[in-house]
């Protein structure tokens, strides 16, 4: 006798799917996401113009930026977008490639699912192929001299050539390399390159793109607090605070009951005495410039101006940290704890300039700055936003090479080399696992195939010619799509391939093994 059927308690707006239909739907959703950004790969990539929720315009060919603006509700599509975000955080480049490869991995798996092959078998073959791919990459990788500036510029150039700023390629490469070299910090054998925290990009609309530069110091969008304070100081002594130069207010609601007129006068006098005391504590260390994250009262401005001290208030915490690292100062929380060693003397020039309608404070010509500001100029905010995204990719590529100085050929050459090696290895395998394993090799060809399609060339003719040459040549001389090996300039950091490889099989593992899910209607926009 059959038992009672299971009762599913779902909301009216929910939908439950299971079985083969779910796997097919997942793969279709993943392929749809990949098709959206397929035309954004390569030197002939097309840009996308999107309207963000706030009504602003986003114009880019960066895969992660495009997918971030797309609203999807399908879980498989969301996981695809997530691997693009992870690739952007870990590596900084290759966000389009990782989505296209993940979509192709799932596309070739669909055939085996239709033949009733169990997802565990497909995943096992994919995992084995992943291990082999990483070992092949280590074989074809070549070491690079990170002290060779010309070589480093060529590597960064390969990442910028497919971007919107390829017109100013030489300038962008120099800016990226100088910025990363500036923030590179090594202590007790530990190397730290924190671009996000210590290399700030400031976008100023107007001027020419050629005016963009890297400052040996920091720039903040602030003016001095008092019009009579100095706006040009050579060799300034800098004090950094994260406390306010105002009368301290009660943290909770404070009530004072006054019965005599003298008491009110005494309270005002106490406030003035307190502000005078904290200003005397500052003046005691003879600073030329005081920068605080909090406010400065009018009375404090008066005392500091009389002592010929320039003050800047309400600076961001992140900017204050960068200034501290650039000029050698220490951020102090209490003025009575100020010591001579807390004063920063590493900067040679402080200057306030007016650019457009706004004032900017420059702390430059630092002796050994471990933080910097990149000033970008351009025609509009949309163009500057895209230039910033491209420059971030270039800096990430430079950082990757400095941390892991290994190169692999670009232009689709690495994918073709790995594809050929996996195909040859699959010939010696037995059992059903050999077919998904060989399908991985087939899926890797999607990168050179997409590059050919985006360039408008004959896909079949060029890809066949590429396969023939990869079969006949040795591994170190693998051919890319655009230039022959002896003069090849298309290389990218080994970290880019090593880091992205686990993501697209990993996404495939997740999507292929899903047996059912519950969705709100409509489940895919």
Short mmCIF file of C-alpha atoms in Angstrom, two decimals:
data_model
loop_
_atom_site.label_atom_id
_atom_site.label_comp_id
_atom_site.label_asym_id
_atom_site.label_seq_id
_atom_site.Cartn_x
_atom_site.Cartn_y
_atom_site.Cartn_z
CA UNK A 1 0.00 0.00 0.00
CA UNK A 2 1.42 3.41 -0.98
CA UNK A 3 2.02 5.93 1.79
CA UNK A 4 0.41 9.38 1.87
CA UNK A 5 1.65 11.89 -0.68
CA UNK A 6 3.81 14.71 0.72
CA UNK A 7 2.01 17.96 1.33
CA UNK A 8 3.83 21.09 0.13
CA UNK A 9 2.91 24.27 1.95
CA UNK A 10 3.88 27.21 -0.28
CA UNK A 11 2.84 30.80 -0.56
CA UNK A 12 0.53 31.69 -3.42
CA UNK A 13 3.33 33.62 -5.16
CA UNK A 14 5.82 30.75 -4.96
CA UNK A 15 6.65 28.15 -7.59
CA UNK A 16 8.39 24.79 -7.11
CA UNK A 17 10.28 22.98 -9.86
CA UNK A 18 12.33 19.78 -9.73
CA UNK A 19 14.10 17.18 -11.84
CA UNK A 20 15.50 17.61 -15.33
CA UNK A 21 13.46 20.75 -15.90
CA UNK A 22 15.41 22.54 -13.16
CA UNK A 23 18.80 21.56 -14.59
CA UNK A 24 17.77 22.69 -18.08
CA UNK A 25 16.41 25.97 -16.71
CA UNK A 26 19.61 26.60 -14.74
CA UNK A 27 21.80 26.04 -17.79
CA UNK A 28 19.57 28.25 -19.94
CA UNK A 29 19.74 31.06 -17.37
CA UNK A 30 23.55 30.76 -17.15
CA UNK A 31 23.91 30.83 -20.94
CA UNK A 32 21.65 33.89 -21.10
CA UNK A 33 23.90 35.76 -18.67
CA UNK A 34 26.98 34.74 -20.71
CA UNK A 35 25.37 35.88 -23.98
CA UNK A 36 24.68 39.34 -22.51
CA UNK A 37 28.38 40.17 -22.18
CA UNK A 38 29.82 37.94 -24.93
CA UNK A 39 30.37 40.94 -27.22
CA UNK A 40 32.38 42.74 -24.50
CA UNK A 41 35.46 40.50 -24.86
CA UNK A 42 38.62 41.40 -26.73
CA UNK A 43 40.20 44.43 -28.42
CA UNK A 44 37.17 44.91 -30.69
CA UNK A 45 34.71 44.71 -27.81
CA UNK A 46 31.51 46.71 -27.93
CA UNK A 47 30.43 48.90 -25.02
CA UNK A 48 27.07 48.74 -23.27
CA UNK A 49 25.08 51.78 -22.19
CA UNK A 50 22.90 51.12 -19.14
CA UNK A 51 20.51 53.20 -17.07
CA UNK A 52 21.06 52.67 -13.34
CA UNK A 53 18.18 52.75 -10.78
CA UNK A 54 19.00 56.36 -9.87
CA UNK A 55 18.64 57.52 -13.47
CA UNK A 56 22.37 57.82 -14.16
CA UNK A 57 24.10 56.46 -17.25
CA UNK A 58 26.65 53.63 -17.06
CA UNK A 59 28.72 53.22 -20.24
CA UNK A 60 31.24 50.35 -20.06
CA UNK A 61 32.48 47.07 -21.50
CA UNK A 62 33.52 45.71 -18.10
CA UNK A 63 31.65 42.45 -17.46
CA UNK A 64 31.30 42.86 -13.71
CA UNK A 65 29.98 46.44 -14.00
CA UNK A 66 27.37 45.39 -16.58
CA UNK A 67 26.15 42.41 -14.54
CA UNK A 68 26.01 44.50 -11.37
CA UNK A 69 23.42 46.75 -13.02
CA UNK A 70 21.25 43.83 -14.18
CA UNK A 71 18.40 42.73 -11.90
CA UNK A 72 17.81 38.97 -11.97
CA UNK A 73 15.79 36.68 -9.71
CA UNK A 74 16.87 33.28 -11.02
CA UNK A 75 19.27 31.64 -8.52
CA UNK A 76 21.54 30.15 -11.20
CA UNK A 77 21.84 33.54 -12.91
CA UNK A 78 22.64 35.13 -9.55
CA UNK A 79 25.44 32.60 -8.94
CA UNK A 80 26.93 33.51 -12.34
CA UNK A 81 26.93 37.18 -11.41
CA UNK A 82 28.50 36.29 -8.07
CA UNK A 83 31.53 34.59 -9.68
CA UNK A 84 32.09 37.74 -11.76
CA UNK A 85 32.10 39.82 -8.57
CA UNK A 86 34.51 37.38 -6.89
CA UNK A 87 36.84 37.49 -9.89
CA UNK A 88 36.82 41.29 -9.76
CA UNK A 89 37.69 41.33 -6.04
CA UNK A 90 40.37 38.63 -6.18
CA UNK A 91 42.07 39.40 -9.50
CA UNK A 92 40.59 42.64 -10.81
CA UNK A 93 40.49 41.58 -14.47
CA UNK A 94 38.97 38.74 -16.50
CA UNK A 95 35.40 39.27 -15.29
CA UNK A 96 33.98 38.84 -18.80
CA UNK A 97 36.08 35.76 -19.57
CA UNK A 98 35.04 33.96 -16.40
CA UNK A 99 31.33 34.38 -17.21
CA UNK A 100 31.73 33.24 -20.83
CA UNK A 101 33.73 30.18 -19.75
CA UNK A 102 31.26 29.26 -17.02
CA UNK A 103 28.37 29.53 -19.47
CA UNK A 104 30.19 27.32 -21.98
CA UNK A 105 31.05 24.74 -19.28
CA UNK A 106 27.35 24.42 -18.48
CA UNK A 107 26.41 24.39 -22.15
CA UNK A 108 28.59 21.33 -22.90
CA UNK A 109 27.29 19.60 -19.75
CA UNK A 110 23.70 19.85 -21.01
CA UNK A 111 24.34 17.15 -23.65
CA UNK A 112 25.45 14.62 -21.01
CA UNK A 113 22.47 15.37 -18.78
CA UNK A 114 20.16 14.65 -21.72
CA UNK A 115 21.90 11.27 -22.10
CA UNK A 116 20.98 10.48 -18.45
CA UNK A 117 24.59 10.76 -17.23
CA UNK A 118 24.61 11.40 -13.48
CA UNK A 119 25.71 14.91 -12.40
CA UNK A 120 28.26 13.38 -9.98
CA UNK A 121 30.10 11.77 -12.92
CA UNK A 122 30.20 15.07 -14.82
CA UNK A 123 31.47 16.92 -11.75
CA UNK A 124 34.15 14.30 -11.14
CA UNK A 125 35.47 14.77 -14.67
CA UNK A 126 35.34 18.56 -14.31
CA UNK A 127 37.32 18.43 -11.06
CA UNK A 128 39.97 16.22 -12.63
CA UNK A 129 40.21 18.59 -15.60
CA UNK A 130 40.58 21.54 -13.20
CA UNK A 131 43.58 19.94 -11.45
CA UNK A 132 45.20 19.18 -14.80
CA UNK A 133 44.57 22.72 -16.08
CA UNK A 134 46.37 24.28 -13.11
CA UNK A 135 49.40 21.98 -13.59
CA UNK A 136 49.51 22.81 -17.33
CA UNK A 137 49.43 26.54 -16.57
CA UNK A 138 52.43 26.17 -14.26
CA UNK A 139 54.34 24.48 -17.10
CA UNK A 140 53.65 27.15 -19.72
CA UNK A 141 54.12 30.10 -17.34
CA UNK A 142 57.33 32.12 -17.67
CA UNK A 143 58.97 34.23 -14.92
CA UNK A 144 59.09 38.01 -15.31
CA UNK A 145 61.52 40.59 -13.94
CA UNK A 146 59.35 43.00 -11.95
CA UNK A 147 62.19 45.57 -11.88
CA UNK A 148 62.15 45.85 -15.67
CA UNK A 149 59.89 48.87 -16.21
CA UNK A 150 59.56 48.33 -19.94
CA UNK A 151 58.37 44.74 -19.46
CA UNK A 152 55.91 45.75 -16.75
CA UNK A 153 54.44 48.46 -18.99
CA UNK A 154 53.93 45.91 -21.79
CA UNK A 155 52.10 43.57 -19.41
CA UNK A 156 49.79 46.33 -18.16
CA UNK A 157 49.26 47.45 -21.76
CA UNK A 158 47.85 44.02 -22.63
CA UNK A 159 45.12 44.58 -20.01
CA UNK A 160 44.30 48.11 -21.19
CA UNK A 161 44.24 47.46 -24.95
CA UNK A 162 40.71 46.03 -24.76
CA UNK A 163 39.40 48.92 -22.64
CA UNK A 164 37.95 52.32 -23.43
CA UNK A 165 41.20 54.10 -22.45
CA UNK A 166 43.40 52.34 -25.03
CA UNK A 167 43.75 55.72 -26.78
CA UNK A 168 45.77 56.96 -23.78
CA UNK A 169 47.39 53.58 -23.26
CA UNK A 170 50.95 54.75 -22.50
CA UNK A 171 49.78 57.37 -20.00
CA UNK A 172 47.40 54.94 -18.24
CA UNK A 173 50.11 52.25 -18.00
CA UNK A 174 52.58 54.68 -16.45
CA UNK A 175 49.97 55.93 -13.97
CA UNK A 176 49.02 52.38 -12.94
CA UNK A 177 52.64 51.24 -12.51
CA UNK A 178 53.72 54.36 -10.59
CA UNK A 179 50.69 54.16 -8.28
CA UNK A 180 51.22 50.48 -7.44
CA UNK A 181 54.97 50.95 -6.93
CA UNK A 182 54.21 53.86 -4.60
CA UNK A 183 51.84 51.93 -2.31
CA UNK A 184 54.02 48.79 -2.27
CA UNK A 185 55.08 48.19 1.31
CA UNK A 186 57.39 45.50 2.63
CA UNK A 187 58.10 44.87 6.30
CA UNK A 188 59.68 41.83 8.00
CA UNK A 189 59.47 39.83 4.78
CA UNK A 190 55.75 40.54 4.35
CA UNK A 191 54.74 42.37 1.18
CA UNK A 192 51.57 44.46 1.16
CA UNK A 193 50.05 46.19 -1.88
CA UNK A 194 46.72 47.65 -0.79
CA UNK A 195 45.45 49.60 -3.79
CA UNK A 196 41.93 50.01 -2.47
CA UNK A 197 43.00 51.69 0.76
CA UNK A 198 46.08 53.71 -0.20
CA UNK A 199 45.70 54.57 -3.92
CA UNK A 200 42.77 56.98 -4.12
CA UNK A 201 41.36 58.03 -7.51
CA UNK A 202 40.02 61.60 -7.62
CA UNK A 203 37.86 62.41 -10.67
CA UNK A 204 37.71 66.10 -11.67
CA UNK A 205 35.50 66.84 -14.71
CA UNK A 206 37.07 69.23 -17.19
CA UNK A 207 40.49 69.66 -18.73
CA UNK A 208 42.20 67.10 -20.96
CA UNK A 209 42.75 63.41 -20.29
CA UNK A 210 46.47 64.01 -20.83
CA UNK A 211 46.45 66.15 -17.64
CA UNK A 212 45.84 63.04 -15.51
CA UNK A 213 48.74 62.13 -13.21
CA UNK A 214 49.90 60.38 -10.03
CA UNK A 215 50.78 62.66 -7.14
CA UNK A 216 53.69 61.88 -4.84
CA UNK A 217 51.36 62.62 -1.99
CA UNK A 218 47.69 63.23 -1.25
CA UNK A 219 44.98 65.50 -2.58
CA UNK A 220 41.71 66.14 -0.74
CA UNK A 221 38.67 68.15 -1.83
CA UNK A 222 38.95 70.69 1.02
CA UNK A 223 39.78 74.35 1.58
CA UNK A 224 41.28 76.04 4.64
CA UNK A 225 38.75 76.91 7.35
CA UNK A 226 39.70 80.61 7.67
CA UNK A 227 40.27 82.96 4.70
CA UNK A 228 43.40 84.50 6.32
CA UNK A 229 45.17 81.17 6.81
CA UNK A 230 48.14 80.33 4.59
CA UNK A 231 47.43 78.38 1.39
CA UNK A 232 51.05 77.71 0.42
CA UNK A 233 53.48 76.19 2.92
CA UNK A 234 56.89 74.71 2.11
CA UNK A 235 58.20 71.88 4.29
CA UNK A 236 55.07 71.90 6.50
CA UNK A 237 54.89 70.33 9.94
CA UNK A 238 51.62 68.39 9.86
CA UNK A 239 49.45 67.34 12.83
CA UNK A 240 46.60 64.89 12.25
CA UNK A 241 43.66 64.62 14.66
CA UNK A 242 40.52 62.54 14.90
CA UNK A 243 39.00 64.73 17.64
CA UNK A 244 37.06 67.99 17.32
CA UNK A 245 38.45 71.42 18.16
CA UNK A 246 35.14 72.50 19.67
CA UNK A 247 33.64 72.64 23.13
CA UNK A 248 32.79 69.11 24.14
CA UNK A 249 29.05 68.51 24.22
CA UNK A 250 27.32 65.99 26.47
CA UNK A 251 26.83 62.58 24.90
CA UNK A 252 23.26 62.47 26.23
CA UNK A 253 20.78 65.28 26.81
CA UNK A 254 22.24 67.72 29.33
CA UNK A 255 20.25 70.27 31.35
CA UNK A 256 21.85 73.12 33.30
CA UNK A 257 19.80 75.20 35.74
CA UNK A 258 21.15 78.71 36.22
CA UNK A 259 19.93 81.00 39.03
CA UNK A 260 22.45 83.85 38.70
CA UNK A 261 23.65 85.88 35.74
CA UNK A 262 27.27 85.32 36.79
CA UNK A 263 26.84 81.55 36.36
CA UNK A 264 25.93 81.95 32.69
CA UNK A 265 28.98 84.15 32.11
CA UNK A 266 31.12 81.54 33.89
CA UNK A 267 29.83 78.75 31.62
CA UNK A 268 30.75 80.76 28.52
CA UNK A 269 34.16 81.48 30.02
CA UNK A 270 34.75 77.76 30.69
CA UNK A 271 33.97 76.97 27.05
CA UNK A 272 36.48 79.58 25.87
CA UNK A 273 39.12 78.35 28.32
CA UNK A 274 38.68 74.77 27.11
CA UNK A 275 39.07 75.75 23.45
CA UNK A 276 42.05 77.95 24.30
CA UNK A 277 43.69 75.06 26.14
CA UNK A 278 43.38 72.59 23.27
CA UNK A 279 44.72 75.22 20.85
CA UNK A 280 47.71 75.83 23.17
CA UNK A 281 48.35 72.06 23.20
CA UNK A 282 48.48 72.15 19.42
CA UNK A 283 50.63 75.27 19.16
CA UNK A 284 53.10 73.75 21.66
CA UNK A 285 54.44 71.32 18.98
CA UNK A 286 54.77 74.22 16.45
CA UNK A 287 52.67 72.82 13.56
CA UNK A 288 52.16 74.58 10.24
CA UNK A 289 49.11 72.52 9.26
CA UNK A 290 46.40 70.88 11.40
CA UNK A 291 44.01 68.39 9.80
CA UNK A 292 41.09 66.95 11.76
CA UNK A 293 38.28 64.53 10.96
CA UNK A 294 35.84 66.54 13.09
CA UNK A 295 34.77 70.19 13.31
CA UNK A 296 36.71 73.32 14.28
CA UNK A 297 34.87 76.10 16.10
CA UNK A 298 35.16 79.77 15.10
CA UNK A 299 37.09 80.55 18.29
CA UNK A 300 39.59 77.74 17.62
CA UNK A 301 40.05 79.06 14.06
CA UNK A 302 40.81 82.49 15.53
CA UNK A 303 43.48 81.15 17.92
CA UNK A 304 45.09 79.00 15.20
CA UNK A 305 45.08 81.85 12.69
CA UNK A 306 46.81 84.15 15.20
CA UNK A 307 49.48 81.46 15.68
CA UNK A 308 49.94 81.29 11.87
CA UNK A 309 48.63 77.70 11.76
CA UNK A 310 46.54 76.51 8.80
CA UNK A 311 43.61 74.19 9.59
CA UNK A 312 41.46 71.82 7.51
CA UNK A 313 38.39 70.16 9.01
CA UNK A 314 36.00 67.27 8.35
CA UNK A 315 38.46 65.15 6.37
CA UNK A 316 37.39 61.57 5.75
CA UNK A 317 38.94 58.85 7.92
CA UNK A 318 40.36 57.10 4.84
CA UNK A 319 41.95 60.34 3.58
CA UNK A 320 43.44 60.99 7.02
CA UNK A 321 45.01 57.51 7.01
CA UNK A 322 46.51 58.17 3.57
CA UNK A 323 47.95 61.51 4.69
CA UNK A 324 49.46 59.84 7.76
CA UNK A 325 51.13 57.20 5.61
CA UNK A 326 52.39 59.74 3.05
CA UNK A 327 53.92 62.32 5.41
CA UNK A 328 54.88 60.09 8.35
CA UNK A 329 52.50 61.63 10.90
CA UNK A 330 50.48 59.80 13.54
CA UNK A 331 46.77 60.36 14.05
CA UNK A 332 46.18 61.62 17.61
CA UNK A 333 42.89 61.37 19.53
CA UNK A 334 43.63 63.87 22.33
CA UNK A 335 45.48 67.16 21.95
CA UNK A 336 47.10 66.88 25.39
CA UNK A 337 48.82 63.66 24.24
CA UNK A 338 50.62 65.30 21.29
CA UNK A 339 54.35 64.55 21.10
CA UNK A 340 57.08 65.67 18.71
CA UNK A 341 57.22 62.23 17.06
CA UNK A 342 53.51 62.55 16.13
CA UNK A 343 54.25 65.48 13.80
CA UNK A 344 54.61 64.60 10.11
CA UNK A 345 57.57 66.19 8.30
CA UNK A 346 57.73 63.98 5.20
CA UNK A 347 55.94 66.39 2.83
CA UNK A 348 57.80 69.24 1.14
CA UNK A 349 54.81 71.25 -0.08
CA UNK A 350 51.27 72.08 1.02
CA UNK A 351 49.17 74.04 -1.44
CA UNK A 352 45.49 74.86 -1.98
CA UNK A 353 44.40 75.24 -5.60
CA UNK A 354 41.09 76.09 -7.20
CA UNK A 355 40.16 73.71 -10.04
CA UNK A 356 36.85 74.55 -11.68
CA UNK A 357 34.48 75.68 -8.95
CA UNK A 358 36.07 73.74 -6.09
CA UNK A 359 39.14 74.01 -3.90
CA UNK A 360 41.60 71.14 -3.50
CA UNK A 361 44.33 70.79 -0.87
CA UNK A 362 47.58 69.19 -2.11
CA UNK A 363 50.17 67.61 0.19
CA UNK A 364 52.87 66.64 -2.29
CA UNK A 365 56.59 66.04 -2.89
CA UNK A 366 56.68 63.54 -0.03
CA UNK A 367 60.06 61.90 0.69
CA UNK A 368 58.86 58.28 0.79
CA UNK A 369 55.09 58.21 0.28
CA UNK A 370 53.43 54.84 0.76
CA UNK A 371 50.10 56.31 -0.35
CA UNK A 372 49.14 58.37 -3.37
CA UNK A 373 46.30 60.13 -5.16
CA UNK A 374 45.57 59.62 -8.86
CA UNK A 375 44.06 62.72 -10.45
CA UNK A 376 41.86 61.98 -13.47
CA UNK A 377 40.64 64.69 -15.85
CA UNK A 378 38.06 64.22 -18.57
CA UNK A 379 35.10 65.63 -20.44
CA UNK A 380 32.23 64.17 -18.38
CA UNK A 381 31.44 62.19 -15.26
CA UNK A 382 30.44 59.10 -17.29
CA UNK A 383 33.77 59.05 -19.15
CA UNK A 384 35.71 59.57 -15.91
CA UNK A 385 33.82 56.71 -14.23
CA UNK A 386 34.74 54.35 -17.07
CA UNK A 387 38.37 55.52 -17.06
CA UNK A 388 38.51 54.86 -13.30
CA UNK A 389 37.18 51.31 -13.78
CA UNK A 390 39.76 50.63 -16.50
CA UNK A 391 42.56 52.09 -14.40
CA UNK A 392 41.55 49.93 -11.42
CA UNK A 393 41.86 46.86 -13.67
CA UNK A 394 45.32 47.99 -14.81
CA UNK A 395 46.49 48.51 -11.21
CA UNK A 396 45.15 45.11 -10.20
CA UNK A 397 47.08 43.47 -13.06
CA UNK A 398 50.26 45.26 -11.95
CA UNK A 399 49.68 44.16 -8.35
CA UNK A 400 49.15 40.56 -9.45
CA UNK A 401 52.43 40.50 -11.37
CA UNK A 402 54.34 41.96 -8.41
CA UNK A 403 52.87 39.37 -6.03
CA UNK A 404 53.20 36.42 -8.44
CA UNK A 405 55.74 37.26 -11.20
CA UNK A 406 54.59 34.65 -13.72
CA UNK A 407 53.22 35.23 -17.23
CA UNK A 408 51.17 33.08 -19.58
CA UNK A 409 50.46 33.91 -23.25
CA UNK A 410 47.33 35.91 -24.01
CA UNK A 411 45.09 36.40 -27.01
CA UNK A 412 43.43 33.00 -26.54
CA UNK A 413 46.78 31.17 -26.70
CA UNK A 414 46.66 29.82 -23.13
CA UNK A 415 43.13 28.49 -23.55
CA UNK A 416 44.09 26.77 -26.81
CA UNK A 417 47.21 25.26 -25.24
CA UNK A 418 45.28 23.92 -22.25
CA UNK A 419 42.50 22.67 -24.53
CA UNK A 420 45.00 20.76 -26.70
CA UNK A 421 46.74 19.25 -23.65
CA UNK A 422 43.43 18.09 -22.12
CA UNK A 423 42.31 16.57 -25.44
CA UNK A 424 45.55 14.58 -25.70
CA UNK A 425 45.24 13.41 -22.09
CA UNK A 426 41.62 12.32 -22.56
CA UNK A 427 42.71 9.83 -25.23
CA UNK A 428 44.35 7.72 -22.54
CA UNK A 429 41.32 7.75 -20.23
CA UNK A 430 38.73 4.99 -19.96
CA UNK A 431 35.13 4.95 -18.79
CA UNK A 432 32.38 7.52 -19.16
CA UNK A 433 34.41 10.24 -17.43
CA UNK A 434 36.50 10.74 -20.56
CA UNK A 435 33.61 12.43 -22.41
CA UNK A 436 32.91 15.24 -19.89
CA UNK A 437 36.69 15.59 -19.53
CA UNK A 438 37.05 16.08 -23.27
CA UNK A 439 34.08 18.47 -23.26
CA UNK A 440 36.05 20.76 -20.89
CA UNK A 441 38.77 21.00 -23.53
CA UNK A 442 36.12 21.86 -26.10
CA UNK A 443 34.62 24.51 -23.80
CA UNK A 444 37.97 26.30 -23.40
CA UNK A 445 37.96 27.11 -27.11
CA UNK A 446 35.09 29.53 -26.50
CA UNK A 447 37.59 32.32 -25.62
CA UNK A 448 39.50 32.35 -28.96
CA UNK A 449 36.22 31.68 -30.78
CA UNK A 450 34.56 34.71 -29.16
CA UNK A 451 37.61 36.87 -29.87
CA UNK A 452 37.42 35.88 -33.56
CA UNK A 453 33.68 36.57 -33.72
CA UNK A 454 34.05 39.99 -32.10
CA UNK A 455 36.77 40.89 -34.61
CA UNK A 456 34.54 39.94 -37.55
CA UNK A 457 36.88 37.23 -38.91
CA UNK A 458 35.99 33.77 -40.23
CA UNK A 459 35.54 31.68 -37.09
CA UNK A 460 35.93 28.23 -38.67
CA UNK A 461 38.97 29.13 -40.77
CA UNK A 462 40.95 30.94 -38.05
CA UNK A 463 40.11 28.47 -35.27
CA UNK A 464 41.04 25.47 -37.44
CA UNK A 465 44.34 27.11 -38.35
CA UNK A 466 44.96 27.81 -34.67
CA UNK A 467 44.30 24.17 -33.72
CA UNK A 468 46.75 22.94 -36.39
CA UNK A 469 49.52 25.21 -35.19
CA UNK A 470 49.01 24.26 -31.56
CA UNK A 471 49.31 20.59 -32.44
CA UNK A 472 52.59 21.11 -34.34
CA UNK A 473 54.42 23.48 -31.96
CA UNK A 474 55.95 23.07 -28.51
CA UNK A 475 54.23 24.43 -25.40
CA UNK A 476 56.44 27.49 -24.75
CA UNK A 477 55.73 28.78 -28.30
CA UNK A 478 51.96 28.70 -28.23
CA UNK A 479 50.31 31.02 -30.74
CA UNK A 480 47.85 33.76 -29.87
CA UNK A 481 45.27 35.15 -32.26
CA UNK A 482 46.79 38.44 -33.32
CA UNK A 483 50.59 38.20 -33.49
CA UNK A 484 53.14 35.41 -34.15
CA UNK A 485 55.11 34.07 -31.14
CA UNK A 486 58.54 35.71 -31.72
CA UNK A 487 57.02 39.22 -31.51
CA UNK A 488 54.11 38.46 -29.21
CA UNK A 489 53.22 41.29 -26.83
CA UNK A 490 49.95 39.75 -25.58
CA UNK A 491 50.66 38.32 -22.14
CA UNK A 492 48.78 38.38 -18.89
CA UNK A 493 49.55 37.56 -15.31
CA UNK A 494 49.48 33.90 -14.36
CA UNK A 495 47.37 34.83 -11.32
CA UNK A 496 44.56 35.86 -13.71
CA UNK A 497 44.28 32.34 -15.12
CA UNK A 498 45.10 30.50 -11.90
CA UNK A 499 42.48 32.42 -9.92
CA UNK A 500 39.71 32.32 -12.51
CA UNK A 501 40.04 28.59 -13.29
CA UNK A 502 38.37 27.34 -10.08
CA UNK A 503 35.41 29.71 -10.51
CA UNK A 504 33.76 28.50 -13.69
CA UNK A 505 33.96 24.74 -12.95
CA UNK A 506 32.88 25.61 -9.39
CA UNK A 507 29.80 27.38 -10.68
CA UNK A 508 29.12 24.40 -12.94
CA UNK A 509 29.31 22.02 -9.94
CA UNK A 510 26.72 24.14 -8.16
CA UNK A 511 24.29 24.50 -11.06
CA UNK A 512 24.44 20.93 -12.39
CA UNK A 513 23.75 19.30 -9.00
CA UNK A 514 20.64 21.34 -8.11
CA UNK A 515 17.67 18.98 -7.91
CA UNK A 516 14.92 21.48 -7.21
CA UNK A 517 14.31 25.00 -6.06
CA UNK A 518 11.46 27.28 -5.05
CA UNK A 519 11.00 30.60 -6.82
CA UNK A 520 8.86 33.69 -6.65
CA UNK A 521 6.97 34.62 -9.79
CA UNK A 522 8.22 35.84 -12.19
CA UNK A 523 11.47 33.95 -11.57
CA UNK A 524 13.60 35.52 -14.31
CA UNK A 525 13.45 39.06 -15.62
#
